[in-house]
PDB file of C-alpha atoms in Angstrom:
ATOM      1  CA  ASP A   1     138.254 -97.609  12.024  1.00 65.00           C
ATOM      2  CA  GLY A   2     140.632 -99.283   9.611  1.00 72.00           C
ATOM      3  CA  GLY A   3     139.351-100.445   6.296  1.00 93.00           C
ATOM      4  CA  ILE A   4     139.041 -99.971   2.584  1.00 96.00           C
ATOM      5  CA  THR A   5     136.844 -97.375   0.975  1.00 95.00           C
ATOM      6  CA  GLN A   6     135.665 -97.327  -2.578  1.00 96.00           C
ATOM      7  CA  SER A   7     133.790 -94.511  -4.137  1.00 89.00           C
ATOM      8  CA  PRO A   8     131.309 -94.059  -5.536  1.00 90.00           C
ATOM      9  CA  LYS A   9     129.100 -97.075  -4.846  1.00 92.00           C
ATOM     10  CA  TYR A  10     127.220 -96.635  -8.123  1.00 94.00           C
ATOM     11  CA  LEU A  11     128.625 -95.008 -11.218  1.00 93.00           C
ATOM     12  CA  PHE A  12     127.071 -94.331 -14.589  1.00 93.00           C
ATOM     13  CA  ARG A  13     129.006 -93.317 -17.651  1.00 90.00           C
ATOM     14  CA  LYS A  14     128.403 -92.898 -21.323  1.00 90.00           C
ATOM     15  CA  GLU A  15     130.071 -95.246 -23.730  1.00 89.00           C
ATOM     16  CA  GLY A  16     133.454 -93.990 -24.881  1.00 88.00           C
ATOM     17  CA  GLN A  17     134.266 -92.081 -21.698  1.00 91.00           C
ATOM     18  CA  ASN A  18     137.112 -92.954 -19.389  1.00 93.00           C
ATOM     19  CA  VAL A  19     136.187 -93.310 -15.746  1.00 94.00           C
ATOM     20  CA  THR A  20     138.319 -93.619 -12.615  1.00 95.00           C
ATOM     21  CA  LEU A  21     137.309 -95.693  -9.615  1.00 96.00           C
ATOM     22  CA  SER A  22     138.735 -94.751  -6.266  1.00 96.00           C
ATOM     23  CA  CYS A  23     140.217 -97.156  -3.707  1.00 97.00           C
ATOM     24  CA  GLU A  24     141.770 -96.045  -0.426  1.00 97.00           C
ATOM     25  CA  GLN A  25     142.972 -98.132   2.522  1.00 97.00           C
ATOM     26  CA  ASN A  26     144.207 -97.138   5.960  1.00 96.00           C
ATOM     27  CA  LEU A  27     145.326-100.620   6.991  1.00 95.00           C
ATOM     28  CA  ASN A  28     148.977 -99.936   6.162  1.00 94.00           C
ATOM     29  CA  HIS A  29     148.896-102.813   3.701  1.00 93.00           C
ATOM     30  CA  ASP A  30     151.596-103.109   1.078  1.00 92.00           C
ATOM     31  CA  ALA A  31     149.606-104.992  -1.536  1.00 91.00           C
ATOM     32  CA  MET A  32     146.458-103.837  -3.300  1.00 93.00           C
ATOM     33  CA  TYR A  33     144.267-105.474  -5.925  1.00 93.00           C
ATOM     34  CA  TRP A  34     141.468-104.752  -8.343  1.00 95.00           C
ATOM     35  CA  TYR A  35     138.927-107.396  -9.304  1.00 94.00           C
ATOM     36  CA  ARG A  36     136.017-107.440 -11.661  1.00 95.00           C
ATOM     37  CA  GLN A  37     132.893-109.471 -10.983  1.00 94.00           C
ATOM     38  CA  ASP A  38     130.150-110.110 -13.534  1.00 92.00           C
ATOM     39  CA  PRO A  39     126.703-111.443 -12.565  1.00 85.00           C
ATOM     40  CA  GLY A  40     126.910-115.037 -11.398  1.00 79.00           C
ATOM     41  CA  GLN A  41     130.651-115.086 -11.904  1.00 81.00           C
ATOM     42  CA  GLY A  42     133.682-115.290  -9.715  1.00 85.00           C
ATOM     43  CA  LEU A  43     136.254-112.563  -9.295  1.00 88.00           C
ATOM     44  CA  ARG A  44     138.779-111.925 -12.027  1.00 89.00           C
ATOM     45  CA  LEU A  45     141.964-110.036 -11.294  1.00 89.00           C
ATOM     46  CA  ILE A  46     142.583-106.868 -13.266  1.00 93.00           C
ATOM     47  CA  TYR A  47     145.750-105.442 -11.693  1.00 93.00           C
ATOM     48  CA  TYR A  48     147.662-105.795  -8.473  1.00 91.00           C
ATOM     49  CA  SER A  49     150.409-103.839  -6.779  1.00 92.00           C
ATOM     50  CA  GLN A  50     152.863-105.090  -4.196  1.00 89.00           C
ATOM     51  CA  ILE A  51     154.636-101.808  -3.494  1.00 91.00           C
ATOM     52  CA  VAL A  52     154.335 -98.150  -4.317  1.00 94.00           C
ATOM     53  CA  ASN A  53     155.130 -97.213  -7.924  1.00 95.00           C
ATOM     54  CA  ASP A  54     154.923-100.816  -9.064  1.00 93.00           C
ATOM     55  CA  PHE A  55     152.024-102.907 -10.367  1.00 93.00           C
ATOM     56  CA  GLN A  56     151.409-106.016 -12.449  1.00 91.00           C
ATOM     57  CA  LYS A  57     148.727-107.037 -14.881  1.00 91.00           C
ATOM     58  CA  GLY A  58     146.246-109.652 -13.848  1.00 88.00           C
ATOM     59  CA  ASP A  59     144.129-111.907 -16.017  1.00 85.00           C
ATOM     60  CA  ILE A  60     142.041-109.196 -17.689  1.00 91.00           C
ATOM     61  CA  ALA A  61     144.115-105.995 -17.735  1.00 94.00           C
ATOM     62  CA  GLU A  62     143.247-104.933 -21.278  1.00 95.00           C
ATOM     63  CA  GLY A  63     141.279-101.701 -21.323  1.00 96.00           C
ATOM     64  CA  TYR A  64     142.237-100.790 -17.753  1.00 97.00           C
ATOM     65  CA  SER A  65     145.021 -98.755 -16.192  1.00 97.00           C
ATOM     66  CA  VAL A  66     146.160 -98.154 -12.619  1.00 97.00           C
ATOM     67  CA  SER A  67     148.617 -96.080 -10.632  1.00 97.00           C
ATOM     68  CA  ARG A  68     150.165 -96.532  -7.189  1.00 97.00           C
ATOM     69  CA  GLU A  69     151.712 -93.229  -6.198  1.00 97.00           C
ATOM     70  CA  LYS A  70     150.830 -93.638  -2.535  1.00 97.00           C
ATOM     71  CA  LYS A  71     150.670 -96.697  -0.348  1.00 96.00           C
ATOM     72  CA  GLU A  72     147.094 -95.900   0.638  1.00 97.00           C
ATOM     73  CA  SER A  73     145.659 -95.362  -2.819  1.00 98.00           C
ATOM     74  CA  PHE A  74     145.221 -97.553  -5.897  1.00 98.00           C
ATOM     75  CA  PRO A  75     142.850 -95.940  -8.403  1.00 97.00           C
ATOM     76  CA  LEU A  76     141.579 -97.863 -11.411  1.00 97.00           C
ATOM     77  CA  THR A  77     140.789 -96.194 -14.734  1.00 97.00           C
ATOM     78  CA  VAL A  78     138.379 -97.924 -17.041  1.00 95.00           C
ATOM     79  CA  THR A  79     139.255 -96.679 -20.481  1.00 93.00           C
ATOM     80  CA  SER A  80     137.167 -96.514 -23.625  1.00 88.00           C
ATOM     81  CA  ALA A  81     139.206 -99.451 -24.908  1.00 87.00           C
ATOM     82  CA  GLN A  82     137.456-101.765 -22.450  1.00 88.00           C
ATOM     83  CA  LYS A  83     134.798-103.364 -24.617  1.00 88.00           C
ATOM     84  CA  ASN A  84     132.384-104.403 -21.898  1.00 91.00           C
ATOM     85  CA  PRO A  85     133.017-102.274 -18.808  1.00 93.00           C
ATOM     86  CA  THR A  86     129.667-102.696 -17.056  1.00 95.00           C
ATOM     87  CA  ALA A  87     130.438-104.770 -13.965  1.00 96.00           C
ATOM     88  CA  PHE A  88     130.971-104.777 -10.225  1.00 96.00           C
ATOM     89  CA  TYR A  89     134.506-103.699  -9.282  1.00 97.00           C
ATOM     90  CA  LEU A  90     136.112-104.738  -6.021  1.00 96.00           C
ATOM     91  CA  CYS A  91     139.289-103.397  -4.516  1.00 96.00           C
ATOM     92  CA  ALA A  92     141.252-105.376  -1.936  1.00 93.00           C
ATOM     93  CA  SER A  93     144.437-105.127   0.070  1.00 93.00           C
ATOM     94  CA  SER A  94     146.668-107.462   2.042  1.00 90.00           C
ATOM     95  CA  ARG A  95     149.686-107.138   4.314  1.00 88.00           C
ATOM     96  CA  LEU A  96     152.109-108.542   1.772  1.00 77.00           C
ATOM     97  CA  ALA A  97     151.519-110.029  -1.615  1.00 60.00           C
ATOM     98  CA  GLY A  98     152.047-113.558  -0.372  1.00 67.00           C
ATOM     99  CA  ASP A  99     149.998-115.898   1.721  1.00 73.00           C
ATOM    100  CA  ASN A 100     147.942-113.328   3.560  1.00 82.00           C
ATOM    101  CA  GLU A 101     144.204-112.851   3.527  1.00 87.00           C
ATOM    102  CA  GLN A 102     142.731-110.000   1.564  1.00 89.00           C
ATOM    103  CA  PHE A 103     140.463-107.304   2.908  1.00 92.00           C
ATOM    104  CA  PHE A 104     137.851-106.025   0.502  1.00 94.00           C
ATOM    105  CA  GLY A 105     136.127-102.738  -0.058  1.00 96.00           C
ATOM    106  CA  PRO A 106     132.364-102.425  -0.565  1.00 95.00           C
ATOM    107  CA  GLY A 107     132.720-102.306  -4.349  1.00 96.00           C
ATOM    108  CA  THR A 108     131.673 -99.952  -7.134  1.00 96.00           C
ATOM    109  CA  ARG A 109     128.951-100.926  -9.566  1.00 95.00           C
ATOM    110  CA  LEU A 110     129.770 -99.349 -12.921  1.00 95.00           C
ATOM    111  CA  THR A 111     127.126 -99.092 -15.608  1.00 94.00           C
ATOM    112  CA  VAL A 112     128.077 -97.834 -19.035  1.00 91.00           C
ATOM    113  CA  LEU A 113     125.119 -96.578 -21.018  1.00 87.00           C
TER     114      LEU A 113
ATOM    115  CA  ALA B   1     148.996-123.547 -13.032  1.00 59.00           C
ATOM    116  CA  GLN B   2     146.951-123.487  -9.872  1.00 68.00           C
ATOM    117  CA  LYS B   3     143.249-124.032  -9.986  1.00 78.00           C
ATOM    118  CA  VAL B   4     140.401-123.974  -7.505  1.00 83.00           C
ATOM    119  CA  THR B   5     137.209-125.834  -8.310  1.00 88.00           C
ATOM    120  CA  GLN B   6     133.925-125.352  -6.539  1.00 92.00           C
ATOM    121  CA  ALA B   7     131.677-127.806  -8.289  1.00 92.00           C
ATOM    122  CA  GLN B   8     128.529-126.759  -6.469  1.00 95.00           C
ATOM    123  CA  THR B   9     127.133-123.704  -8.182  1.00 94.00           C
ATOM    124  CA  GLU B  10     124.030-123.333  -6.019  1.00 96.00           C
ATOM    125  CA  ILE B  11     122.816-125.002  -2.851  1.00 97.00           C
ATOM    126  CA  SER B  12     119.527-124.500  -1.070  1.00 97.00           C
ATOM    127  CA  VAL B  13     118.828-125.755   2.425  1.00 97.00           C
ATOM    128  CA  VAL B  14     116.186-125.179   5.029  1.00 97.00           C
ATOM    129  CA  GLU B  15     117.154-123.336   8.159  1.00 97.00           C
ATOM    130  CA  LYS B  16     118.836-125.478  10.822  1.00 97.00           C
ATOM    131  CA  GLU B  17     120.103-128.008   8.312  1.00 97.00           C
ATOM    132  CA  ASP B  18     123.842-128.642   8.067  1.00 97.00           C
ATOM    133  CA  VAL B  19     125.482-127.880   4.742  1.00 97.00           C
ATOM    134  CA  THR B  20     128.927-128.595   3.319  1.00 96.00           C
ATOM    135  CA  LEU B  21     130.544-126.576   0.559  1.00 96.00           C
ATOM    136  CA  ASP B  22     133.205-128.368  -1.460  1.00 94.00           C
ATOM    137  CA  CYS B  23     136.488-127.008  -2.736  1.00 92.00           C
ATOM    138  CA  VAL B  24     139.197-128.837  -4.647  1.00 90.00           C
ATOM    139  CA  TYR B  25     142.575-127.263  -5.222  1.00 85.00           C
ATOM    140  CA  GLU B  26     145.044-128.284  -7.918  1.00 84.00           C
ATOM    141  CA  THR B  27     148.653-127.220  -7.605  1.00 80.00           C
ATOM    142  CA  ARG B  28     152.194-128.437  -7.978  1.00 81.00           C
ATOM    143  CA  ASP B  29     153.235-126.620  -4.848  1.00 78.00           C
ATOM    144  CA  THR B  30     154.052-128.827  -1.900  1.00 78.00           C
ATOM    145  CA  THR B  31     152.955-126.249   0.621  1.00 79.00           C
ATOM    146  CA  TYR B  32     150.290-123.661   0.160  1.00 79.00           C
ATOM    147  CA  TYR B  33     147.523-121.728   1.818  1.00 82.00           C
ATOM    148  CA  LEU B  34     143.868-121.711   0.954  1.00 85.00           C
ATOM    149  CA  PHE B  35     141.218-119.222   1.958  1.00 88.00           C
ATOM    150  CA  TRP B  36     137.455-119.054   2.315  1.00 92.00           C
ATOM    151  CA  TYR B  37     135.551-115.818   1.807  1.00 94.00           C
ATOM    152  CA  LYS B  38     131.876-114.956   2.153  1.00 95.00           C
ATOM    153  CA  GLN B  39     130.094-112.504  -0.129  1.00 95.00           C
ATOM    154  CA  PRO B  40     126.692-111.483   1.272  1.00 94.00           C
ATOM    155  CA  PRO B  41     124.123-109.742  -0.943  1.00 91.00           C
ATOM    156  CA  SER B  42     125.704-106.387  -0.097  1.00 89.00           C
ATOM    157  CA  GLY B  43     128.674-107.421  -2.255  1.00 90.00           C
ATOM    158  CA  GLU B  44     131.625-106.911   0.056  1.00 91.00           C
ATOM    159  CA  LEU B  45     133.721-110.037   0.537  1.00 92.00           C
ATOM    160  CA  VAL B  46     134.549-111.045   4.075  1.00 93.00           C
ATOM    161  CA  PHE B  47     137.521-113.210   4.981  1.00 91.00           C
ATOM    162  CA  LEU B  48     136.557-116.354   6.907  1.00 91.00           C
ATOM    163  CA  ILE B  49     139.623-118.537   7.255  1.00 88.00           C
ATOM    164  CA  ARG B  50     143.146-119.257   6.030  1.00 86.00           C
ATOM    165  CA  ARG B  51     144.639-122.733   6.281  1.00 84.00           C
ATOM    166  CA  ASN B  52     148.093-124.105   5.545  1.00 81.00           C
ATOM    167  CA  SER B  53     148.336-127.349   3.606  1.00 78.00           C
ATOM    168  CA  PHE B  54     150.417-128.815   6.394  1.00 78.00           C
ATOM    169  CA  ASP B  55     147.628-128.457   8.899  1.00 75.00           C
ATOM    170  CA  GLU B  56     144.985-131.099   8.339  1.00 74.00           C
ATOM    171  CA  GLN B  57     143.259-130.739  11.653  1.00 74.00           C
ATOM    172  CA  ASN B  58     139.690-129.597  11.490  1.00 78.00           C
ATOM    173  CA  GLU B  59     139.156-125.978  12.339  1.00 80.00           C
ATOM    174  CA  ILE B  60     135.984-125.007  14.158  1.00 82.00           C
ATOM    175  CA  SER B  61     134.665-121.543  14.776  1.00 83.00           C
ATOM    176  CA  GLY B  62     131.189-121.469  16.203  1.00 90.00           C
ATOM    177  CA  ARG B  63     128.854-123.000  13.625  1.00 92.00           C
ATOM    178  CA  TYR B  64     131.596-123.047  10.994  1.00 92.00           C
ATOM    179  CA  SER B  65     134.102-125.826  10.500  1.00 90.00           C
ATOM    180  CA  TRP B  66     136.682-126.574   7.868  1.00 89.00           C
ATOM    181  CA  ASN B  67     138.213-129.856   6.822  1.00 88.00           C
ATOM    182  CA  PHE B  68     141.469-129.836   4.883  1.00 85.00           C
ATOM    183  CA  GLN B  69     142.666-133.079   3.299  1.00 85.00           C
ATOM    184  CA  LYS B  70     145.887-132.823   1.362  1.00 80.00           C
ATOM    185  CA  SER B  71     145.567-136.328  -0.063  1.00 84.00           C
ATOM    186  CA  THR B  72     142.418-135.345  -1.944  1.00 86.00           C
ATOM    187  CA  SER B  73     143.320-131.648  -2.311  1.00 84.00           C
ATOM    188  CA  SER B  74     140.018-130.755  -0.726  1.00 88.00           C
ATOM    189  CA  PHE B  75     139.245-127.918   1.630  1.00 88.00           C
ATOM    190  CA  ASN B  76     135.610-128.244   2.558  1.00 92.00           C
ATOM    191  CA  PHE B  77     133.529-125.857   4.609  1.00 93.00           C
ATOM    192  CA  THR B  78     130.615-126.953   6.784  1.00 94.00           C
ATOM    193  CA  ILE B  79     127.971-124.751   8.329  1.00 95.00           C
ATOM    194  CA  THR B  80     126.124-126.426  11.169  1.00 95.00           C
ATOM    195  CA  ALA B  81     122.539-125.462  11.958  1.00 96.00           C
ATOM    196  CA  SER B  82     122.380-123.025   9.069  1.00 96.00           C
ATOM    197  CA  GLN B  83     120.614-119.695   9.430  1.00 96.00           C
ATOM    198  CA  VAL B  84     119.050-117.353   6.916  1.00 96.00           C
ATOM    199  CA  VAL B  85     121.915-114.908   7.481  1.00 95.00           C
ATOM    200  CA  ASP B  86     124.293-117.524   6.092  1.00 96.00           C
ATOM    201  CA  SER B  87     122.806-116.955   2.654  1.00 97.00           C
ATOM    202  CA  ALA B  88     125.655-115.687   0.520  1.00 96.00           C
ATOM    203  CA  VAL B  89     128.160-116.661  -2.128  1.00 96.00           C
ATOM    204  CA  TYR B  90     131.125-118.497  -0.674  1.00 96.00           C
ATOM    205  CA  PHE B  91     134.502-118.509  -2.382  1.00 94.00           C
ATOM    206  CA  CYS B  92     137.401-120.843  -1.875  1.00 91.00           C
ATOM    207  CA  ALA B  93     140.499-119.009  -3.058  1.00 87.00           C
ATOM    208  CA  PRO B  94     144.211-119.447  -3.618  1.00 79.00           C
ATOM    209  CA  PRO B  95     146.739-117.062  -2.091  1.00 73.00           C
ATOM    210  CA  PRO B  96     147.037-113.587  -3.501  1.00 67.00           C
ATOM    211  CA  GLY B  97     150.232-112.076  -4.755  1.00 56.00           C
ATOM    212  CA  SER B  98     153.423-112.944  -6.610  1.00 48.00           C
ATOM    213  CA  ALA B  99     153.084-114.523 -10.013  1.00 45.00           C
ATOM    214  CA  ARG B 100     150.506-117.074  -8.985  1.00 49.00           C
ATOM    215  CA  GLN B 101     146.999-117.397 -10.240  1.00 50.00           C
ATOM    216  CA  LEU B 102     144.890-114.801  -8.532  1.00 57.00           C
ATOM    217  CA  THR B 103     141.464-115.365  -9.899  1.00 66.00           C
ATOM    218  CA  PHE B 104     138.731-116.616  -7.652  1.00 77.00           C
ATOM    219  CA  GLY B 105     136.423-119.345  -8.868  1.00 73.00           C
ATOM    220  CA  SER B 106     132.748-118.787  -9.458  1.00 81.00           C
ATOM    221  CA  GLY B 107     131.905-119.636  -5.864  1.00 92.00           C
ATOM    222  CA  THR B 108     128.924-121.440  -4.391  1.00 96.00           C
ATOM    223  CA  GLN B 109     125.651-119.603  -3.907  1.00 96.00           C
ATOM    224  CA  LEU B 110     124.108-120.786  -0.643  1.00 97.00           C
ATOM    225  CA  THR B 111     120.477-120.023   0.047  1.00 97.00           C
ATOM    226  CA  VAL B 112     119.070-120.819   3.463  1.00 97.00           C
ATOM    227  CA  LEU B 113     115.307-120.850   3.488  1.00 97.00           C
ATOM    228  CA  PRO B 114     113.324-120.029   6.614  1.00 95.00           C
TER     229      PRO B 114
END
């Protein structure tokens, strides 16, 4: 079945540690996205990528980094520079970074202790 | 800048009632797409519909219908005969990609009571 996988579903880390969230898609989509969602809030864009080896900052990129070495994979690293990293992280993909609907993964809930 | 406004933060209805979720879109673009997504308690967003600003005909899919009015920049979503399983957060969203605004609004939390 085609879709987007994110792992793990729940993640706990100590303050000051970097952590990488995985996102893989087998939909053959060109564009991929990372969003952050805080309780009772909408989704805020962290980074997006339209093609391999290229990505752009979203609204809240500070304290995060990404890579896009393969079309299928778009991992997100939450660095120690991110002041409030505890949140729900959603990865999405779409056919092209244009007027196409996005398909979302199940999300990773990150808690920094 | 583009902006989506969902003024209704929370709505509660009793099962079988009809409910309409409002969305207003501000943009300088003459043509554009808008999307609706559903986020159930599990957290994963599900795509519901994409509409082009040129198409103002109502779209109906089962108990769901959408009304797009370019003159008022509104793209409203109606659930007919609501069910408990409709309880979720619903997002009206602009298109992804390019240099446009890509942040979803805060959505509307719909609770359908049995």
